Amino acid sequence: MKAKITLAKEFRIGEIDKRIYGSFIEHLGRAVYGGIYEPGHPTADENGFRQDVIDLVKKLNVPVVRYPGGNFVSGYNWEDGVGPVDKRPKKLDLAWGTTEPNLIGTNEFVKWCEKANAECMMAVNLGTRGPDEARNLVEYCNHKSGSYWSDLRRSHGYENPHNIKLWCLGNEMDGGWQMGAKNAVEYGRTALEASKMMKWTDGSIETVLCGSSSRYSGTFGEWEVQSLDIAYDSIDYVSLHQYYGNQEDDTPSFLAKTLGLDEFIYSVICACDYVKAKRRSKKTINLSFDEWNVWYHSNNRPFERWSVAPPLLEDIYNFEDALLVGSMLITLLRHCDRIKIACLAQLVNVIAPIFTKTGGGVFPQTTFFPFMHLSNYGRGSALLPLVDCPKYDCKKFTDVPYIETIATFDEENDEMTVFCVNKSLDESVVLDVNLMDFDGYKPVEFISMDGYGIKDENSLEAVTVKPHTNPVPEMDEGVLTAELKPFSWNVIRLKK
Ligand code: AHR
């Protein structure tokens, strides 16, 4: 089949905030223990951080990592995770039914972020705790010295403040599974007071209000409007969370889920702007899509209750998951004028692109590669391509474009990249890219992932699902033509 996209500098959606390529580490399963931290591992550094994991994280070029949860944070006492390690208590984590040894806490995680070239996005507990403990944590992390909490940090060996800029006001507070879950008014009030006091402690921070835990949560819509209306003046972003799965084993419907994602994003923007209009406010609330991914393979696996770091949520991803992850991130980029932060949930072992064996090796999952390409080449501004392509109908959606695409334009470095998923199971797409006013831009590299079985996976033994390069596409009178193989991930890089 044939498709055509047209690109022009005027089709600029907005500047891409690099934090859209963020990720997430929760105290959950083997994300921390056996993931980023494993003293005694052959690659561990002096802090016990696995260097083989850091090397892969660096390839993903992740600028910000959310921490320490997730559901975990709603029962977490941050004070348990600072100070001498041998004095830290072991606590039951009611979110996941495990035991938290508190060997890693705030200071160690900030240190890990420095090693991984990332910033920490910190979540505070607004479930079992409240604004007071939240503002104390800001003081502990960000105040220079001369106060109880800042001097406590210094006494723990961290003379300089961590200067953490981004703070999540709790996690999924609408969900019954959350410790200390709240209704929208209770949450809005708590979040407002927490944000206010946290910003009085450090006026340079930004805060994220919890939106609904997903588009399918019963309170979705009303929750956003009510809690935003209460906390509007103090907060900067509202969060979105969404996971998808292919439980029905229906690949065309699975890959079409980005249509639902697009509607979800649009409706949260509408909720923000409705509250803005109602309040006659000049302030615009942007979006933090701080949990998104494919998650379903590992559901309902048994584990030993109250054990430390059991293998929880260890999805092994296949090729179709990689295409959905690429398509999801393309969809987020199409809204980069409003989505400033996004976190692939999560980063290591727990529904993650990086998978380790405790005491053994590490490998990139199939989903690692589309994320890596977008994060490394998708910088600058995003351009909304005019797309003319055939569409399909499936059980869940109608009129699904066979190709999912976005272009990014890095004017500073004279680079442009077109990202494209071909969702057809059996047909190639001959794609014409009309470059209009991009005079002098020529294709320099064509990377793709194709030719794999839908359910093919990587493992410690073999990373078979991975990208390869193709001959550079032809250009004729400003139109580039490339063949997108059936069921493929494609990256076409151009330079001036
Ligand atoms: O990322 C796994 C879990 O998904 C998080 O703890 C929670 O916020 C969400 O429900």
Coordinates of C-alpha atoms and ligand atoms in Angstrom, one line a residue:
M1 CA 0.0 0.0 0.0
K2 CA 1.0 3.6 -0.4
A3 CA 1.1 6.5 2.1
K4 CA 2.1 10.1 2.0
I5 CA 3.2 12.5 4.7
T6 CA 3.9 16.2 4.2
L7 CA 6.1 18.2 6.6
A8 CA 6.7 21.9 6.9
K9 CA 8.3 24.1 9.5
E10 CA 4.9 25.8 10.0
F11 CA 3.5 22.4 11.3
R12 CA 5.3 22.9 14.6
I13 CA 3.3 21.5 17.5
G14 CA 5.8 22.9 20.1
E15 CA 9.2 22.6 21.7
I16 CA 9.8 19.1 23.1
D17 CA 10.5 19.3 26.8
K18 CA 13.3 16.7 27.3
R19 CA 11.5 15.5 30.4
I20 CA 8.9 13.8 28.1
Y21 CA 11.6 11.0 27.9
G22 CA 11.5 10.3 31.6
S23 CA 11.1 7.0 33.4
F24 CA 10.3 5.6 36.9
I25 CA 11.8 3.5 39.6
E26 CA 9.6 2.3 42.4
H27 CA 10.4 0.3 45.5
L28 CA 8.6 -2.6 44.0
G29 CA 9.8 -6.1 43.1
R30 CA 13.4 -6.1 41.8
A31 CA 13.5 -2.5 40.5
V32 CA 15.7 -1.3 43.3
Y33 CA 17.2 -4.5 44.9
G34 CA 18.6 -6.7 42.2
G35 CA 17.9 -3.9 39.6
I36 CA 19.7 -0.7 40.1
Y37 CA 21.3 -1.8 43.4
E38 CA 23.1 -5.0 44.0
P39 CA 26.3 -4.9 46.1
G40 CA 28.5 -7.8 45.4
H41 CA 27.4 -8.0 41.7
P42 CA 30.5 -8.2 39.5
T43 CA 29.7 -4.8 37.9
A44 CA 28.7 -3.0 41.2
D45 CA 30.5 0.3 42.0
E46 CA 31.5 1.5 45.4
N47 CA 27.8 2.4 46.2
G48 CA 26.5 -1.0 45.1
F49 CA 25.0 0.4 41.9
R50 CA 25.1 -2.0 39.0
Q51 CA 27.2 -0.5 36.2
D52 CA 25.8 -2.8 33.5
V53 CA 22.3 -1.3 34.3
I54 CA 23.6 2.3 34.4
D55 CA 25.2 1.7 31.0
L56 CA 21.9 0.7 29.5
V57 CA 20.0 3.5 31.2
K58 CA 22.5 6.0 29.7
K59 CA 21.7 4.6 26.2
L60 CA 18.1 5.5 26.9
N61 CA 19.1 9.0 27.6
V62 CA 16.5 9.4 30.4
P63 CA 16.6 13.0 31.8
V64 CA 14.3 12.4 34.8
V65 CA 13.3 9.5 36.9
R66 CA 10.3 9.4 39.2
Y67 CA 10.8 7.9 42.7
P68 CA 10.0 6.1 45.1
G69 CA 6.5 5.2 43.9
G70 CA 3.9 4.5 42.7
N71 CA 1.6 2.8 45.2
F72 CA 4.6 2.3 47.5
V73 CA 4.9 6.0 48.3
S74 CA 1.5 6.1 49.9
G75 CA 2.7 4.2 52.9
Y76 CA 6.3 5.3 52.9
N77 CA 8.1 7.2 55.7
W78 CA 10.9 8.9 54.0
E79 CA 12.8 9.2 57.3
D80 CA 13.2 5.4 57.3
G81 CA 15.4 5.7 54.3
V82 CA 18.0 8.2 55.4
G83 CA 20.9 8.1 57.9
P84 CA 23.0 5.2 58.9
V85 CA 21.9 2.1 56.9
D86 CA 22.3 -0.3 59.8
K87 CA 19.8 1.7 61.9
R88 CA 17.1 1.8 59.2
P89 CA 14.0 -0.2 60.0
K90 CA 12.6 -3.0 57.9
K91 CA 8.9 -2.2 57.2
L92 CA 6.0 -4.0 55.6
D93 CA 4.9 -2.5 52.4
L94 CA 1.1 -2.9 52.2
A95 CA 0.9 -1.8 48.6
W96 CA 2.7 -4.8 47.2
G97 CA 2.7 -7.2 50.2
T98 CA 6.5 -7.2 50.6
T99 CA 9.2 -6.2 53.1
E100 CA 11.1 -3.0 52.5
P101 CA 14.6 -3.2 53.9
N102 CA 15.3 0.5 53.4
L103 CA 18.9 0.0 52.2
I104 CA 18.2 2.6 49.5
G105 CA 16.5 5.8 50.2
T106 CA 16.4 9.5 49.1
N107 CA 20.1 10.2 49.3
E108 CA 21.3 7.0 47.6
F109 CA 18.7 7.4 44.8
V110 CA 19.8 11.0 44.1
K111 CA 23.4 9.7 43.9
W112 CA 22.2 7.0 41.5
C113 CA 20.5 9.6 39.3
E114 CA 23.7 11.6 39.1
K115 CA 25.5 8.5 37.9
A116 CA 22.7 7.9 35.3
N117 CA 22.8 11.5 34.1
A118 CA 19.2 12.0 35.2
E119 CA 17.3 14.2 37.6
C120 CA 15.1 12.9 40.4
M121 CA 11.4 13.5 40.3
M122 CA 10.3 13.0 43.9
A123 CA 6.9 11.8 45.0
V124 CA 5.6 12.6 48.5
N125 CA 3.3 10.4 50.6
L126 CA -0.2 12.0 50.8
G127 CA -1.8 8.7 51.6
T128 CA -0.9 7.8 55.2
R129 CA 0.9 11.1 55.7
G130 CA 0.3 14.7 54.8
P131 CA 1.6 18.2 54.1
D132 CA 3.9 18.4 57.1
E133 CA 6.0 15.4 56.3
A134 CA 6.1 16.6 52.6
R135 CA 7.4 20.0 53.5
N136 CA 10.0 18.4 55.8
L137 CA 11.2 16.3 52.9
V138 CA 11.6 19.4 50.7
E139 CA 13.5 21.1 53.5
Y140 CA 15.7 18.0 54.0
C141 CA 16.5 17.8 50.2
N142 CA 16.6 21.4 49.1
H143 CA 17.4 23.7 52.0
K144 CA 21.0 24.7 52.2
S145 CA 21.7 24.6 55.9
G146 CA 20.8 26.1 59.3
S147 CA 17.5 24.3 59.9
Y148 CA 16.7 21.0 61.6
W149 CA 16.0 18.9 58.4
S150 CA 18.7 20.5 56.2
D151 CA 21.3 20.0 59.0
L152 CA 20.1 16.4 59.4
R153 CA 20.9 15.9 55.7
R154 CA 24.3 17.4 56.1
S155 CA 24.9 15.1 59.1
H156 CA 24.1 12.2 56.8
G157 CA 27.0 13.2 54.6
Y158 CA 25.3 15.3 52.0
E159 CA 26.6 18.8 52.5
N160 CA 25.1 20.2 49.3
P161 CA 21.3 20.3 48.8
H162 CA 19.9 18.0 46.2
N163 CA 17.8 20.8 44.6
I164 CA 15.0 18.5 43.5
K165 CA 12.8 20.5 41.2
L166 CA 9.8 18.3 40.4
W167 CA 7.5 16.9 43.1
C168 CA 4.5 14.6 42.8
L169 CA 1.7 15.3 45.3
G170 CA 1.0 11.6 46.1
N171 CA 0.1 8.8 43.7
E172 CA -3.2 7.7 42.2
M173 CA -5.1 9.0 45.2
D174 CA -8.5 8.1 43.6
G175 CA -7.8 4.4 43.7
G176 CA -9.3 2.1 46.3
W177 CA -6.0 0.1 46.3
Q178 CA -4.1 3.2 47.4
M179 CA -3.2 3.5 51.1
G180 CA -5.1 6.5 52.3
A181 CA -7.2 6.9 49.2
K182 CA -9.3 10.0 49.1
N183 CA -12.2 11.6 47.3
A184 CA -11.5 14.5 45.0
V185 CA -12.3 17.2 47.5
E186 CA -10.3 15.6 50.3
Y187 CA -7.4 15.1 47.9
G188 CA -7.7 18.6 46.4
R189 CA -7.5 20.2 49.8
T190 CA -4.6 18.0 51.0
A191 CA -2.7 18.6 47.7
L192 CA -3.2 22.3 47.9
E193 CA -1.9 22.6 51.4
A194 CA 1.0 20.3 50.7
S195 CA 2.0 22.2 47.5
K196 CA 1.6 25.5 49.2
M197 CA 3.9 24.6 52.2
M198 CA 6.4 22.8 49.9
K199 CA 6.7 25.9 47.8
W200 CA 7.0 28.2 50.8
T201 CA 9.9 26.0 51.8
D202 CA 11.5 26.2 48.3
G203 CA 10.0 28.6 45.9
S204 CA 11.8 27.1 42.9
I205 CA 10.0 23.7 42.9
E206 CA 7.2 22.6 40.6
T207 CA 4.4 20.3 41.8
V208 CA 2.2 17.7 40.0
L209 CA -1.4 17.1 41.1
C210 CA -2.6 13.5 40.8
G211 CA -5.2 13.1 38.0
S212 CA -7.3 9.9 37.9
S213 CA -5.4 6.6 38.0
S214 CA -6.5 5.9 34.5
R215 CA -9.1 7.0 31.9
Y216 CA -11.2 4.0 33.0
S217 CA -11.3 5.0 36.7
G218 CA -14.9 5.6 37.8
T219 CA -14.2 9.2 38.8
F220 CA -12.3 10.2 35.7
G221 CA -13.2 13.7 34.5
E222 CA -15.0 14.8 37.7
W223 CA -11.9 14.0 39.7
E224 CA -9.7 16.2 37.5
V225 CA -12.2 19.1 37.5
Q226 CA -12.9 19.1 41.3
S227 CA -9.3 18.6 42.5
L228 CA -7.9 21.1 40.0
D229 CA -10.5 23.7 41.0
I230 CA -9.3 23.4 44.6
A231 CA -5.5 23.3 44.0
Y232 CA -5.2 25.3 40.8
D233 CA -3.3 28.3 42.1
S234 CA -0.5 26.3 43.6
I235 CA 0.2 23.4 41.3
D236 CA 1.9 23.3 37.9
Y237 CA 0.9 19.9 36.3
V238 CA -1.8 17.3 36.4
S239 CA -0.8 13.6 36.1
L240 CA -2.1 11.0 33.7
H241 CA -1.5 7.2 34.0
Q242 CA -2.3 4.6 31.4
Y243 CA -1.2 1.0 30.7
Y244 CA -2.4 -1.2 27.9
G245 CA -2.4 -5.0 27.3
N246 CA -3.3 -7.5 24.6
Q247 CA -5.3 -9.8 26.9
E248 CA -7.7 -10.7 24.0
D249 CA -4.7 -11.6 21.7
D250 CA -6.1 -9.2 19.1
T251 CA -3.1 -7.4 17.6
P252 CA -4.9 -4.9 15.3
S253 CA -7.0 -3.7 18.3
F254 CA -4.0 -3.7 20.6
L255 CA -2.0 -1.4 18.2
A256 CA -5.1 0.8 17.7
K257 CA -5.2 1.7 21.4
T258 CA -3.2 4.9 20.7
L259 CA -6.5 6.3 19.4
G260 CA -7.9 5.9 22.9
L261 CA -4.7 7.4 24.3
D262 CA -5.1 10.4 22.1
E263 CA -8.7 11.0 23.3
F264 CA -7.6 10.6 26.9
I265 CA -4.9 13.3 26.6
Y266 CA -7.3 15.6 24.8
S267 CA -9.9 15.2 27.5
V268 CA -7.4 16.0 30.3
I269 CA -6.4 19.1 28.4
C270 CA -10.0 20.1 28.2
A271 CA -10.5 19.5 31.9
C272 CA -7.5 21.8 32.7
D273 CA -8.7 24.5 30.3
Y274 CA -12.3 24.2 31.6
V275 CA -11.1 25.0 35.1
K276 CA -8.9 27.8 33.7
A277 CA -11.9 29.3 32.0
K278 CA -14.2 28.9 35.0
R279 CA -11.6 30.7 37.2
R280 CA -10.8 33.3 34.5
S281 CA -7.2 32.4 35.2
K282 CA -4.2 33.4 33.1
K283 CA -2.3 30.3 34.3
T284 CA -2.2 27.2 32.1
I285 CA -1.8 23.7 33.7
N286 CA 0.3 21.3 31.7
L287 CA 0.4 17.6 31.7
S288 CA 2.7 15.1 33.4
F289 CA 2.0 11.6 31.9
D290 CA 4.0 10.0 34.6
E291 CA 3.1 6.4 34.1
W292 CA 2.6 4.8 30.7
N293 CA 3.5 1.4 29.2
V294 CA 2.3 -2.0 28.2
W295 CA 1.5 -4.1 31.4
Y296 CA -0.3 -7.4 31.5
H297 CA 2.0 -10.3 30.8
S298 CA 2.9 -10.7 34.5
N299 CA -0.6 -10.3 36.0
N300 CA -1.6 -12.6 38.8
R301 CA 1.7 -14.5 39.1
P302 CA 2.1 -15.9 42.7
F303 CA 4.9 -14.7 44.9
E304 CA 6.0 -15.2 48.5
R305 CA 4.2 -12.6 50.6
W306 CA 6.4 -10.3 52.8
S307 CA 9.6 -11.4 51.0
V308 CA 12.2 -8.8 50.1
A309 CA 12.3 -7.8 46.4
P310 CA 10.4 -10.8 44.9
P311 CA 10.0 -10.9 41.1
L312 CA 6.9 -8.8 40.7
L313 CA 5.5 -7.3 37.5
E314 CA 8.2 -8.8 35.4
D315 CA 6.7 -8.6 32.0
I316 CA 8.8 -10.0 29.2
Y317 CA 8.0 -7.9 26.2
N318 CA 7.5 -9.1 22.6
F319 CA 7.7 -7.4 19.3
E320 CA 4.1 -6.1 19.1
D321 CA 4.7 -4.5 22.6
A322 CA 7.7 -2.6 21.1
L323 CA 5.4 -1.3 18.3
L324 CA 2.8 -0.1 20.8
V325 CA 5.4 1.5 23.0
G326 CA 6.8 3.4 20.0
S327 CA 3.2 4.4 19.0
M328 CA 2.4 5.5 22.5
L329 CA 5.4 7.8 22.7
I330 CA 4.7 9.2 19.2
T331 CA 1.2 10.0 20.5
L332 CA 2.6 11.8 23.5
L333 CA 4.9 13.8 21.3
R334 CA 1.9 14.9 19.2
H335 CA 0.7 16.7 22.4
C336 CA 4.1 18.1 23.4
D337 CA 2.6 21.6 23.5
R338 CA 0.9 20.4 26.7
I339 CA 2.7 17.2 27.9
K340 CA 5.9 18.5 29.5
I341 CA 6.8 15.4 31.5
A342 CA 6.2 11.7 30.8
C343 CA 7.6 8.6 32.6
L344 CA 7.9 5.2 31.0
A345 CA 6.8 3.0 33.9
Q346 CA 9.1 1.6 34.8
L347 CA 12.9 1.4 34.1
V348 CA 14.4 -1.8 35.4
N349 CA 12.8 -5.3 35.9
V350 CA 9.3 -4.0 36.9
I351 CA 7.4 -3.6 33.6
A352 CA 10.6 -2.2 32.2
P353 CA 12.8 -1.9 29.1
I354 CA 15.8 -3.2 31.0
F355 CA 15.8 -6.6 32.6
T356 CA 18.4 -8.1 34.9
K357 CA 19.2 -11.5 36.4
T358 CA 20.1 -11.0 40.1
G359 CA 23.7 -12.0 40.3
G360 CA 23.8 -12.3 36.5
G361 CA 23.6 -10.3 33.3
V362 CA 21.3 -7.7 31.8
F363 CA 19.5 -7.3 28.5
P364 CA 17.4 -4.7 26.6
Q365 CA 13.8 -5.8 26.1
T366 CA 12.1 -5.3 22.7
T367 CA 10.6 -2.0 24.0
F368 CA 14.0 -0.6 24.8
F369 CA 14.8 0.3 21.2
P370 CA 11.8 2.5 20.1
F371 CA 12.2 4.5 23.3
M372 CA 15.9 4.8 22.8
H373 CA 15.5 6.1 19.2
L374 CA 12.8 8.7 20.2
S375 CA 14.7 9.8 23.3
N376 CA 18.0 10.2 21.4
Y377 CA 16.8 11.6 18.0
G378 CA 13.4 13.1 19.0
R379 CA 14.7 16.4 20.3
G380 CA 14.0 20.0 19.3
S381 CA 10.5 20.6 18.2
A382 CA 7.8 18.2 17.1
L383 CA 6.1 18.7 13.7
L384 CA 2.6 17.4 13.0
P385 CA 2.8 15.6 9.7
L386 CA -0.1 15.8 7.3
V387 CA -0.9 12.1 6.8
D388 CA -2.6 10.5 3.9
C389 CA -2.7 6.8 4.4
P390 CA -5.1 3.8 4.3
K391 CA -7.0 2.9 7.5
Y392 CA -8.4 -0.3 9.0
D393 CA -11.3 -1.3 11.2
C394 CA -10.9 -3.7 14.2
K395 CA -13.0 -5.0 17.1
K396 CA -12.3 -1.9 19.3
F397 CA -11.8 0.9 16.8
T398 CA -12.7 2.1 13.3
D399 CA -10.6 4.2 10.9
V400 CA -7.3 3.3 12.4
P401 CA -4.5 4.8 10.2
Y402 CA -2.0 2.0 9.3
I403 CA 0.9 4.3 10.1
E404 CA 1.5 6.1 13.3
T405 CA 4.0 8.9 12.8
I406 CA 5.7 12.1 14.1
A407 CA 8.6 14.2 12.9
T408 CA 11.0 16.1 15.0
F409 CA 13.1 19.0 14.0
D410 CA 16.3 20.0 15.8
E411 CA 17.1 23.4 14.2
E412 CA 20.2 23.9 16.3
N413 CA 21.9 20.8 14.9
D414 CA 20.3 20.9 11.5
E415 CA 18.7 17.5 12.1
M416 CA 15.3 16.1 11.4
T417 CA 13.9 12.7 12.1
V418 CA 10.7 10.9 11.0
F419 CA 9.4 8.1 13.2
C420 CA 6.9 5.7 11.8
V421 CA 5.1 2.5 12.8
N422 CA 3.6 0.4 10.1
K423 CA 0.8 -1.4 11.9
S424 CA -0.2 -3.7 8.9
L425 CA 0.5 -7.3 9.7
D426 CA 1.3 -8.3 6.2
E427 CA 1.7 -5.3 3.8
S428 CA 4.6 -3.0 3.2
V429 CA 3.9 0.7 3.0
V430 CA 5.6 2.7 0.3
L431 CA 5.9 6.0 2.1
D432 CA 6.4 9.4 0.3
V433 CA 7.7 12.1 2.6
N434 CA 7.2 15.5 1.1
L435 CA 9.7 17.8 2.7
M436 CA 8.3 21.1 1.4
D437 CA 10.5 23.9 2.7
F438 CA 13.2 21.7 4.2
D439 CA 15.7 22.8 1.5
G440 CA 19.0 21.0 1.6
Y441 CA 17.9 18.2 4.0
K442 CA 19.0 14.8 2.9
P443 CA 18.4 11.4 4.5
V444 CA 21.5 10.0 6.2
E445 CA 20.3 6.9 8.0
F446 CA 17.3 4.6 7.9
I447 CA 16.9 2.4 11.0
S448 CA 14.1 -0.2 11.4
M449 CA 12.9 -3.1 13.4
D450 CA 11.1 -5.6 11.2
G451 CA 10.9 -9.2 10.1
Y452 CA 10.2 -10.5 13.6
G453 CA 7.4 -12.7 14.7
I454 CA 4.7 -10.7 16.6
K455 CA 5.4 -12.6 19.8
D456 CA 9.2 -12.7 19.5
E457 CA 11.0 -11.7 22.7
N458 CA 14.6 -11.0 23.8
S459 CA 16.3 -12.9 26.7
L460 CA 19.5 -12.9 28.6
E461 CA 20.8 -15.5 26.1
A462 CA 19.8 -13.8 22.9
V463 CA 18.8 -10.2 22.0
T464 CA 17.3 -11.1 18.6
V465 CA 14.6 -8.4 18.4
K466 CA 16.7 -5.3 17.7
P467 CA 17.2 -2.5 15.2
H468 CA 19.2 -2.7 12.0
T469 CA 20.1 -0.2 9.3
N470 CA 18.8 -0.1 5.7
P471 CA 20.0 1.5 2.6
V472 CA 19.4 5.3 2.8
P473 CA 16.1 6.1 1.0
E474 CA 16.0 7.9 -2.4
M475 CA 15.1 11.6 -2.7
D476 CA 13.6 13.2 -5.8
E477 CA 12.6 16.8 -6.0
G478 CA 12.1 17.2 -2.2
V479 CA 10.2 13.9 -1.8
L480 CA 11.8 11.1 0.0
T481 CA 10.5 7.6 -0.6
A482 CA 11.0 4.7 1.8
E483 CA 9.6 1.2 2.1
L484 CA 8.2 0.5 5.5
K485 CA 8.2 -3.3 5.9
P486 CA 5.0 -5.0 7.3
F487 CA 4.7 -4.7 11.0
S488 CA 7.7 -2.4 11.6
W489 CA 9.3 0.4 13.6
N490 CA 11.1 2.9 11.4
V491 CA 13.4 5.9 12.0
I492 CA 14.5 8.0 9.0
R493 CA 17.2 10.6 10.0
L494 CA 17.9 13.6 7.8
K495 CA 20.6 16.3 8.0
K496 CA 21.3 19.5 6.2
Ligands
AHR1 O1 3.8 1.1 38.0 C1 3.1 0.1 38.7 C2 2.0 0.7 39.5 O2 1.0 1.1 38.6 C3 2.3 1.9 40.3 O3 2.8 1.6 41.6 C4 0.9 2.6 40.4 O4 1.0 4.0 40.5 C5 0.2 2.1 39.2 O5 -1.1 1.6 39.5

